Coordinates of C-alpha atoms and ligand atoms in Angstrom, one line a residue:
M297 CA -12.8 69.3 81.5
K298 CA -15.4 66.8 82.3
R299 CA -14.0 63.3 82.2
N300 CA -16.8 61.7 80.3
S301 CA -17.7 64.5 78.0
I302 CA -17.6 64.0 74.2
I303 CA -15.7 67.3 74.0
T304 CA -12.8 65.8 76.1
K305 CA -12.8 62.6 74.1
I306 CA -12.7 64.5 70.8
T307 CA -9.9 66.8 72.1
I308 CA -7.8 63.8 73.2
W309 CA -8.4 61.9 70.0
Y310 CA -7.3 64.6 67.6
T311 CA -4.4 65.8 69.9
V312 CA -3.1 62.2 69.7
F313 CA -3.8 62.2 66.0
I314 CA -1.8 65.5 65.5
L315 CA 1.0 64.2 67.6
V316 CA 1.3 60.9 65.6
I317 CA 1.2 62.9 62.3
A318 CA 3.9 65.2 63.6
V319 CA 6.2 62.3 64.7
I320 CA 5.7 60.6 61.3
L321 CA 6.6 63.8 59.5
V322 CA 9.7 64.4 61.5
T323 CA 10.8 60.8 61.0
I324 CA 10.2 61.1 57.2
V325 CA 12.2 64.4 57.2
E326 CA 15.0 62.9 59.2
F327 CA 15.4 59.7 57.2
S328 CA 14.2 60.5 53.8
W329 CA 14.6 64.2 53.2
A330 CA 18.1 64.2 54.8
D331 CA 19.2 61.3 52.6
N332 CA 17.9 63.0 49.5
A333 CA 19.5 66.3 50.3
A334 CA 22.9 64.5 50.8
D335 CA 22.5 62.7 47.5
A336 CA 21.6 65.9 45.7
A337 CA 24.7 67.7 47.2
Q338 CA 27.0 64.9 46.0
T339 CA 25.5 65.0 42.5
D340 CA 26.1 68.8 42.5
L341 CA 29.6 68.2 43.7
I342 CA 30.5 65.8 40.9
D343 CA 28.9 68.1 38.3
E344 CA 30.8 71.2 39.4
V345 CA 34.1 69.3 39.5
T346 CA 33.5 68.0 36.0
D347 CA 32.5 71.5 34.9
A348 CA 35.7 73.0 36.4
S349 CA 37.9 70.6 34.5
E350 CA 36.6 72.0 31.2
H351 CA 38.2 75.4 32.0
I352 CA 41.7 74.1 32.6
V353 CA 44.2 74.7 29.8
W354 CA 47.7 73.0 29.7
V355 CA 50.4 75.5 28.7
S356 CA 53.7 73.7 29.0
D357 CA 56.1 72.0 31.3
G358 CA 53.7 71.3 34.1
F359 CA 51.9 74.7 33.7
F360 CA 48.2 75.0 33.7
L361 CA 46.1 78.0 33.1
L362 CA 42.5 78.5 34.1
D363 CA 40.3 80.4 31.7
D364 CA 38.1 83.3 32.7
E365 CA 34.9 81.4 32.9
I366 CA 36.0 79.0 35.6
E367 CA 33.9 79.4 38.8
L368 CA 35.8 78.3 41.9
Y369 CA 32.6 78.7 44.0
D370 CA 29.4 77.7 42.4
D371 CA 26.3 76.0 43.6
N372 CA 27.7 75.8 47.2
V373 CA 30.7 73.9 45.8
Y374 CA 34.3 75.1 46.5
I375 CA 36.7 74.1 43.7
S376 CA 40.5 73.7 43.9
I377 CA 42.9 72.6 41.2
Y378 CA 46.1 70.7 41.8
D379 CA 49.0 69.6 39.5
R380 CA 50.3 66.0 39.2
N381 CA 52.3 66.5 42.5
K382 CA 49.1 67.5 44.3
K383 CA 50.4 71.1 44.5
L384 CA 47.7 73.6 44.6
I385 CA 47.4 75.7 41.4
E386 CA 44.3 77.7 42.4
G387 CA 41.2 77.2 44.5
R388 CA 38.7 78.3 47.1
F389 CA 38.0 76.6 50.4
P390 CA 35.4 76.8 53.1
A391 CA 36.7 78.1 56.4
G392 CA 38.5 75.3 58.3
V393 CA 38.0 72.7 55.5
Y394 CA 41.0 71.9 53.3
G395 CA 40.7 68.2 52.6
G396 CA 44.3 67.2 53.2
S397 CA 46.9 65.9 50.7
V398 CA 45.5 62.4 50.1
F399 CA 43.8 62.3 46.8
E400 CA 41.6 59.4 45.7
D401 CA 40.3 59.5 42.2
E402 CA 36.5 59.7 41.9
N403 CA 36.0 59.1 45.6
I404 CA 33.7 61.1 47.9
S405 CA 35.0 61.3 51.4
K406 CA 33.6 63.1 54.5
V407 CA 35.2 65.4 57.0
C408 CA 33.8 67.0 60.1
T409 CA 34.6 70.4 61.4
E410 CA 34.8 71.3 65.1
D411 CA 31.4 73.0 64.8
G412 CA 29.9 69.6 64.0
E413 CA 29.4 70.4 60.3
E414 CA 29.9 67.7 57.8
W415 CA 31.6 68.2 54.4
F416 CA 31.8 66.1 51.3
I417 CA 35.2 66.1 49.4
Y418 CA 35.4 64.8 45.9
D419 CA 38.7 64.4 44.0
R420 CA 39.1 63.6 40.4
M421 CA 42.0 63.4 38.1
F422 CA 41.7 64.7 34.5
M423 CA 44.1 64.4 31.7
I424 CA 44.7 67.7 30.0
D425 CA 46.8 67.1 26.8
R426 CA 48.1 63.9 28.4
N427 CA 49.1 65.8 31.6
P428 CA 47.4 64.8 34.8
V429 CA 45.6 67.5 36.8
W430 CA 43.5 67.0 40.0
V431 CA 40.3 68.8 40.7
R432 CA 38.9 68.8 44.2
G433 CA 35.3 69.8 45.1
I434 CA 34.1 70.5 48.6
I435 CA 30.4 70.9 49.6
E436 CA 28.7 71.0 52.9
N437 CA 26.3 68.0 53.7
P438 CA 23.0 70.0 53.9
A439 CA 21.5 67.3 56.2
E440 CA 24.2 68.0 58.7
S441 CA 24.5 71.7 58.1
G442 CA 24.0 74.2 60.9
S443 CA 20.8 75.6 59.3
F444 CA 19.3 72.2 58.8
A445 CA 20.1 71.2 62.4
F446 CA 18.6 74.5 63.6
I447 CA 15.4 74.0 61.6
F448 CA 15.2 70.5 62.8
R449 CA 15.7 71.5 66.4
M450 CA 13.0 74.2 66.0
V451 CA 10.6 71.6 64.6
I452 CA 11.2 69.3 67.5
I453 CA 10.7 72.2 69.9
C454 CA 7.6 73.4 68.1
I455 CA 5.8 70.1 68.0
P456 CA 4.9 70.0 71.7
L457 CA 3.8 73.7 71.4
L458 CA 1.8 72.9 68.3
V459 CA 0.1 70.0 70.0
I460 CA -0.7 72.1 73.1
A461 CA -2.0 74.9 70.9
A462 CA -4.1 72.3 68.9
A463 CA -5.4 70.8 72.1
V464 CA -6.4 74.1 73.7
G465 CA -7.7 75.6 70.4
G466 CA -9.5 72.4 69.5
Y467 CA -11.1 72.2 73.0
I468 CA -12.4 75.7 72.7
I469 CA -13.8 75.2 69.1
T470 CA -15.4 71.8 70.0
K471 CA -16.9 73.4 73.1
R472 CA -18.4 76.1 71.1
A473 CA -19.6 73.7 68.5
F474 CA -21.3 71.7 71.2
A475 CA -22.9 74.7 72.8
P476 CA -26.3 74.1 71.0
V477 CA -26.3 70.5 72.3
R478 CA -25.8 71.9 75.8
E479 CA -28.7 74.3 75.2
V480 CA -31.0 71.4 74.1
T481 CA -29.9 69.3 77.1
E482 CA -30.6 72.2 79.5
A483 CA -34.0 72.9 77.8
A484 CA -34.9 69.2 78.1
R485 CA -33.8 69.1 81.7
G486 CA -35.8 72.3 82.4
I487 CA -38.9 70.6 81.0
Q488 CA -38.3 67.5 83.1
K489 CA -37.8 69.6 86.2
S490 CA -40.8 71.8 85.7
G491 CA -43.0 68.9 84.6
D492 CA -44.5 71.3 82.1
L493 CA -44.9 69.1 79.0
S494 CA -46.4 71.9 77.0
R495 CA -43.0 73.6 76.8
R496 CA -40.9 73.0 73.7
I497 CA -37.2 73.3 72.8
D498 CA -36.4 76.3 70.5
R499 CA -35.0 75.5 67.1
S500 CA -32.1 77.6 65.8
G501 CA -33.6 77.6 62.3
N502 CA -30.4 76.3 60.7
N503 CA -32.0 73.0 59.9
D504 CA -28.8 71.2 61.1
E505 CA -28.3 68.2 63.3
I506 CA -29.1 70.2 66.4
D507 CA -32.4 71.3 65.0
R508 CA -33.2 67.7 64.1
L509 CA -32.3 66.7 67.7
A510 CA -34.6 69.4 69.0
D511 CA -37.3 68.2 66.6
A512 CA -36.9 64.6 67.9
F513 CA -37.2 65.9 71.5
N514 CA -40.2 68.0 70.7
G515 CA -41.8 65.0 68.9
M516 CA -41.2 63.0 72.1
F517 CA -42.7 65.7 74.2
D518 CA -45.7 65.9 71.9
S519 CA -46.5 62.2 72.4
L520 CA -45.7 62.3 76.1
E521 CA -48.1 65.3 76.4
T522 CA -50.8 63.5 74.4
T523 CA -50.4 60.3 76.4
F524 CA -50.3 62.2 79.7
N525 CA -53.4 64.3 78.8
N526 CA -55.3 61.2 77.6
Q527 CA -54.4 59.4 80.9
K528 CA -55.7 62.5 82.9
Q529 CA -58.8 62.6 80.8
F530 CA -59.3 58.9 81.2
I531 CA -59.0 59.0 85.0
S532 CA -61.3 61.9 85.2
D533 CA -63.9 60.2 82.9
V534 CA -63.7 56.9 84.8
S535 CA -64.1 58.7 88.1
H536 CA -67.1 60.6 86.7
E537 CA -68.7 57.5 85.3
L538 CA -68.3 55.6 88.6
R539 CA -69.4 58.5 90.7
T540 CA -73.1 58.3 89.8
P541 CA -73.7 54.6 90.5
L542 CA -71.6 54.9 93.7
A543 CA -73.6 57.8 94.9
V544 CA -76.8 55.8 94.2
M545 CA -75.4 52.8 96.1
I546 CA -74.4 55.0 99.1
S547 CA -77.7 56.9 99.3
Q548 CA -79.9 53.8 98.7
S549 CA -78.0 51.8 101.3
E550 CA -78.5 54.6 103.8
Y551 CA -82.2 54.7 103.1
G552 CA -82.4 51.0 103.4
M553 CA -80.7 51.0 106.8
E554 CA -83.0 53.8 108.1
D555 CA -86.2 52.4 106.7
A556 CA -86.6 48.6 106.9
E557 CA -89.6 48.7 104.6
Y558 CA -87.7 50.5 101.9
S559 CA -84.7 48.1 102.1
G560 CA -86.0 45.8 99.3
R561 CA -86.3 48.7 96.8
A562 CA -82.9 50.0 98.0
L563 CA -81.3 46.7 97.4
Q564 CA -82.7 46.6 93.9
A565 CA -81.3 50.1 93.1
I566 CA -78.0 49.1 94.6
N567 CA -78.0 46.0 92.4
R568 CA -78.7 48.0 89.3
S569 CA -75.9 50.4 90.1
A570 CA -73.5 47.6 90.8
K571 CA -74.4 46.0 87.5
S572 CA -73.8 49.2 85.7
M573 CA -70.5 49.6 87.4
S574 CA -69.6 46.0 86.5
S575 CA -70.5 46.6 82.9
L576 CA -68.4 49.7 82.8
V577 CA -65.4 48.0 84.4
S578 CA -65.7 45.1 82.0
R579 CA -65.7 47.5 79.0
L580 CA -62.7 49.3 80.5
L581 CA -60.9 46.0 80.8
T582 CA -61.6 45.2 77.2
L583 CA -60.1 48.5 76.1
S584 CA -57.1 48.1 78.5
R585 CA -56.4 44.6 77.1
S586 CA -56.6 46.0 73.6
D587 CA -54.1 48.7 74.5
S588 CA -51.6 46.3 75.9
G589 CA -52.1 43.8 73.0
R590 CA -53.7 41.2 75.3
L591 CA -57.0 40.9 73.6
N592 CA -56.0 37.7 71.9
P593 CA -59.1 36.8 69.8
E594 CA -59.9 33.2 69.0
R595 CA -59.3 32.3 65.3
E596 CA -62.3 30.3 64.3
D597 CA -64.2 30.1 61.1
I598 CA -67.3 32.3 61.3
D599 CA -70.2 32.2 58.9
L600 CA -70.7 36.0 59.1
S601 CA -73.8 35.8 56.9
E602 CA -75.5 33.5 59.4
L603 CA -74.2 35.5 62.4
C604 CA -75.5 38.8 61.0
E605 CA -78.9 37.2 60.3
L606 CA -79.1 35.8 63.8
T607 CA -78.0 39.0 65.6
A608 CA -80.4 41.1 63.5
E609 CA -83.2 38.7 64.5
Q610 CA -82.5 38.9 68.2
Q611 CA -81.9 42.6 68.2
N612 CA -85.1 43.1 66.2
V613 CA -87.1 41.8 69.1
I614 CA -85.7 44.4 71.5
A615 CA -85.7 47.1 68.9
K616 CA -89.4 46.5 68.1
E617 CA -90.3 47.3 71.7
K618 CA -88.6 50.6 71.2
G619 CA -90.5 51.4 68.0
V620 CA -87.6 50.6 65.7
S621 CA -87.6 47.9 63.0
I622 CA -84.5 46.1 61.7
V623 CA -84.3 44.9 58.1
T624 CA -81.4 43.0 56.5
D625 CA -79.7 42.7 53.2
I626 CA -77.2 39.9 53.6
Q627 CA -75.0 38.2 51.1
E628 CA -75.0 34.5 51.6
G629 CA -71.9 32.4 52.5
V630 CA -69.5 35.1 53.6
H631 CA -67.0 33.7 56.0
I632 CA -64.3 35.3 58.1
T633 CA -61.8 34.1 60.7
G634 CA -62.1 35.6 64.2
D635 CA -63.6 35.5 67.6
Y636 CA -67.3 34.7 67.7
A637 CA -68.1 36.6 70.9
M638 CA -66.1 39.7 69.8
V639 CA -67.8 39.9 66.4
I640 CA -71.2 39.5 68.1
R641 CA -70.2 42.4 70.4
I642 CA -69.3 44.6 67.4
L643 CA -72.6 43.9 65.7
V644 CA -74.7 44.3 68.8
N645 CA -73.0 47.6 69.7
L646 CA -73.6 49.1 66.3
I647 CA -77.2 47.9 66.1
D648 CA -77.8 49.0 69.6
N649 CA -76.5 52.5 68.8
A650 CA -78.5 52.7 65.6
V651 CA -81.6 51.8 67.6
K652 CA -80.7 54.2 70.5
Y653 CA -79.6 57.2 68.4
G654 CA -81.2 56.6 65.1
K655 CA -84.7 57.2 66.1
N656 CA -86.8 59.9 64.6
P657 CA -88.5 62.6 66.7
D658 CA -91.7 60.6 66.5
G659 CA -89.9 57.7 68.3
T660 CA -89.8 55.4 65.3
G661 CA -86.9 54.3 63.3
N662 CA -85.6 52.0 60.6
V663 CA -82.3 50.2 60.8
K664 CA -80.8 48.2 58.0
L665 CA -78.0 45.6 58.5
S666 CA -76.2 44.8 55.2
L667 CA -73.4 42.4 54.5
A668 CA -71.5 42.2 51.2
T669 CA -68.0 41.3 50.1
S670 CA -65.8 44.1 48.9
G671 CA -62.4 43.1 47.5
C672 CA -60.7 41.0 50.1
F673 CA -63.0 42.2 52.8
A674 CA -66.4 41.4 54.2
R675 CA -68.3 44.7 54.8
V676 CA -71.0 45.1 57.3
D677 CA -73.1 48.3 57.2
V678 CA -75.4 49.3 59.9
A679 CA -77.6 52.2 58.6
D680 CA -80.3 54.2 60.3
D681 CA -82.5 57.0 59.1
G682 CA -82.2 59.0 62.3
P683 CA -80.9 62.5 63.0
G684 CA -77.3 61.7 62.0
I685 CA -74.1 63.1 63.5
S686 CA -72.9 66.7 63.0
E687 CA -69.5 67.4 61.5
E688 CA -68.1 68.7 64.9
H689 CA -68.7 65.3 66.5
I690 CA -68.1 62.8 63.7
D691 CA -64.3 62.5 64.1
K692 CA -64.5 62.3 67.9
I693 CA -67.2 59.6 68.4
W694 CA -64.6 56.9 68.3
D695 CA -62.8 58.4 71.2
R696 CA -63.2 56.9 74.7
F697 CA -65.9 58.5 76.8
Y698 CA -67.0 60.8 73.9
Q699 CA -70.7 61.3 73.8
A700 CA -72.1 63.5 71.1
G701 CA -75.1 65.5 71.9
R702 CA -78.0 63.2 72.7
S703 CA -76.7 60.2 74.6
S704 CA -78.5 57.5 76.4
N705 CA -78.6 57.2 80.1
D706 CA -76.8 53.8 80.4
S707 CA -74.0 54.9 78.0
A708 CA -70.6 56.0 78.9
G709 CA -69.2 56.8 75.4
L710 CA -67.2 53.6 75.2
G711 CA -69.3 51.5 72.7
L712 CA -67.6 52.8 69.5
S713 CA -64.1 52.7 70.9
I714 CA -64.7 49.1 71.8
V715 CA -66.1 48.4 68.3
K716 CA -62.9 50.0 66.8
S717 CA -60.5 48.0 69.1
L718 CA -62.3 44.7 68.4
T719 CA -62.4 45.3 64.7
E720 CA -58.7 46.2 64.5
V721 CA -57.7 43.2 66.5
H722 CA -59.3 41.2 63.6
G723 CA -57.3 43.1 61.1
G724 CA -60.3 45.1 60.0
K725 CA -61.3 48.8 60.1
C726 CA -64.3 51.0 60.8
D727 CA -65.8 54.0 59.3
V728 CA -68.9 56.2 59.5
K729 CA -70.8 58.3 57.0
S730 CA -73.4 60.6 58.3
K731 CA -75.3 63.8 57.4
P732 CA -77.3 65.6 60.0
G733 CA -81.0 64.8 59.2
S734 CA -80.2 61.9 56.8
G735 CA -79.2 59.2 59.2
S736 CA -75.8 57.4 59.6
V737 CA -74.1 54.4 58.1
F738 CA -71.5 52.7 60.3
S739 CA -69.3 50.3 58.3
V740 CA -67.0 47.6 59.5
W741 CA -64.6 45.7 57.2
F742 CA -63.2 42.2 58.2
P743 CA -60.7 40.3 56.1
K744 CA -62.7 37.6 54.5
N745 CA -61.7 33.9 54.1
Ligands
LIG123 P1 -72.3 55.5 74.0 O1 -72.0 54.7 75.1 O2 -72.6 56.9 74.3 O3 -73.4 54.9 73.1 P2 -70.6 55.2 71.8 O4 -69.1 55.2 71.7 O5 -71.3 53.9 71.3 O6 -71.0 55.6 73.2 O7 -71.1 56.4 70.9 C1 -70.5 57.6 71.0 C2 -71.5 58.7 70.5 O8 -71.7 58.6 69.2 C3 -72.8 58.5 71.2 O9 -72.8 59.2 72.4 C4 -73.8 59.1 70.2 O10 -73.9 60.5 70.4 C5 -73.0 59.0 68.8 N1 -73.6 57.9 68.0 C6 -73.3 56.6 68.0 N2 -74.0 55.9 67.1 C7 -74.8 56.8 66.5 C8 -75.9 56.7 65.5 N3 -76.2 55.6 64.9 N4 -76.5 57.9 65.2 C9 -76.2 59.1 65.8 N5 -75.3 59.2 66.8 C10 -74.6 58.1 67.1

């Protein structure tokens, strides 16, 4: 038995419980049942003596006759009849118990035999046609009888055996009942040892507590596996993204060192790569802060109408150079509470994507930035009339490092996940509606003031 196992604890608990119940029962039998049995015997004794008196007939001159119906032994009671001089007329006696010659009217006395038996003796004087006659009844005290003592002794002997049997039987039953828990534990340990998070614990199919425990473990393994895979993917994506600028920096620095004339251009290339790395690292930092709840946006009043107008104007200058024009449809006076820099970043990211990916094959494009209130929210839509996003990509474009089909060179697939994190930290949400060939509409909702 393992000291700290639940099985041992349960076994000890109910063994003690059974022992206590047994002791209580024996005590009750000893004190209550024994008393009741003695009382009942005394009542029988009195009844039988009274009964016997009804079958005594006085004849004459100190003569008594007993009728045929008298029972000198009935209901475990021995009856004997005596005349006024306490001379026995007729009677039956248990072996070794006579009762002596002292008669006390309506008194129950006790005598003990050598075998340790206890007997009650009851004497009563009746007047039969004004002639006194004594009737004596004798009955064994059942609480002190040999059979009772034997049963009692047996019970006392059986209790320890019963407790031992209950402890052993209970231990075996509990162990069997806990076998599925052991299997679940072993399975979980196996998964931990092998490090194979794709393994799952088998369910028995009984839908019982053990199955629910297995489900809970499997659910935990699901999330661990997802987190672990995401981490793996993340590390591989980050390494992949950093590899290109690093390779550029290494090769350019080598060229620069070999060729003094080329060093100026090499430094420029290194600078560009360093900037790209720095931008990537700063985006990763934003996401990491968002994951750990350390993004802490400012809570200032923002005139979102004004901010949208301003951002659209600034982005339009850049977009125009790329052949894309930005138009606006902005509701006046819409205010939200949030972080100015973060909201700008959301708008710029979406407009930038619309300009980048929303262009038509001829290199032109139209982007529309709209702002309107919708219930308790301020809704910003960034729509383009570009190629749109196919169904296979649309659910994944919010994932980190996900790039659907045509992606720009300076992108790393982090823009939309940053938009999502920044929006959510403002208590808002994002959505996209797109049909291949019909453009896309990215929407962001902020709780309005
Ligand atoms: P990236 O750094 O590649 O721009 P994003 O997270 O901003 O990363 O975008 C993820 C992917 O979603 C992009 O690679 C692009 O394929 C797709 N995408 C984003 N915006 C649009 C858009 N307006 N139209 C079509 N595709 C888009």
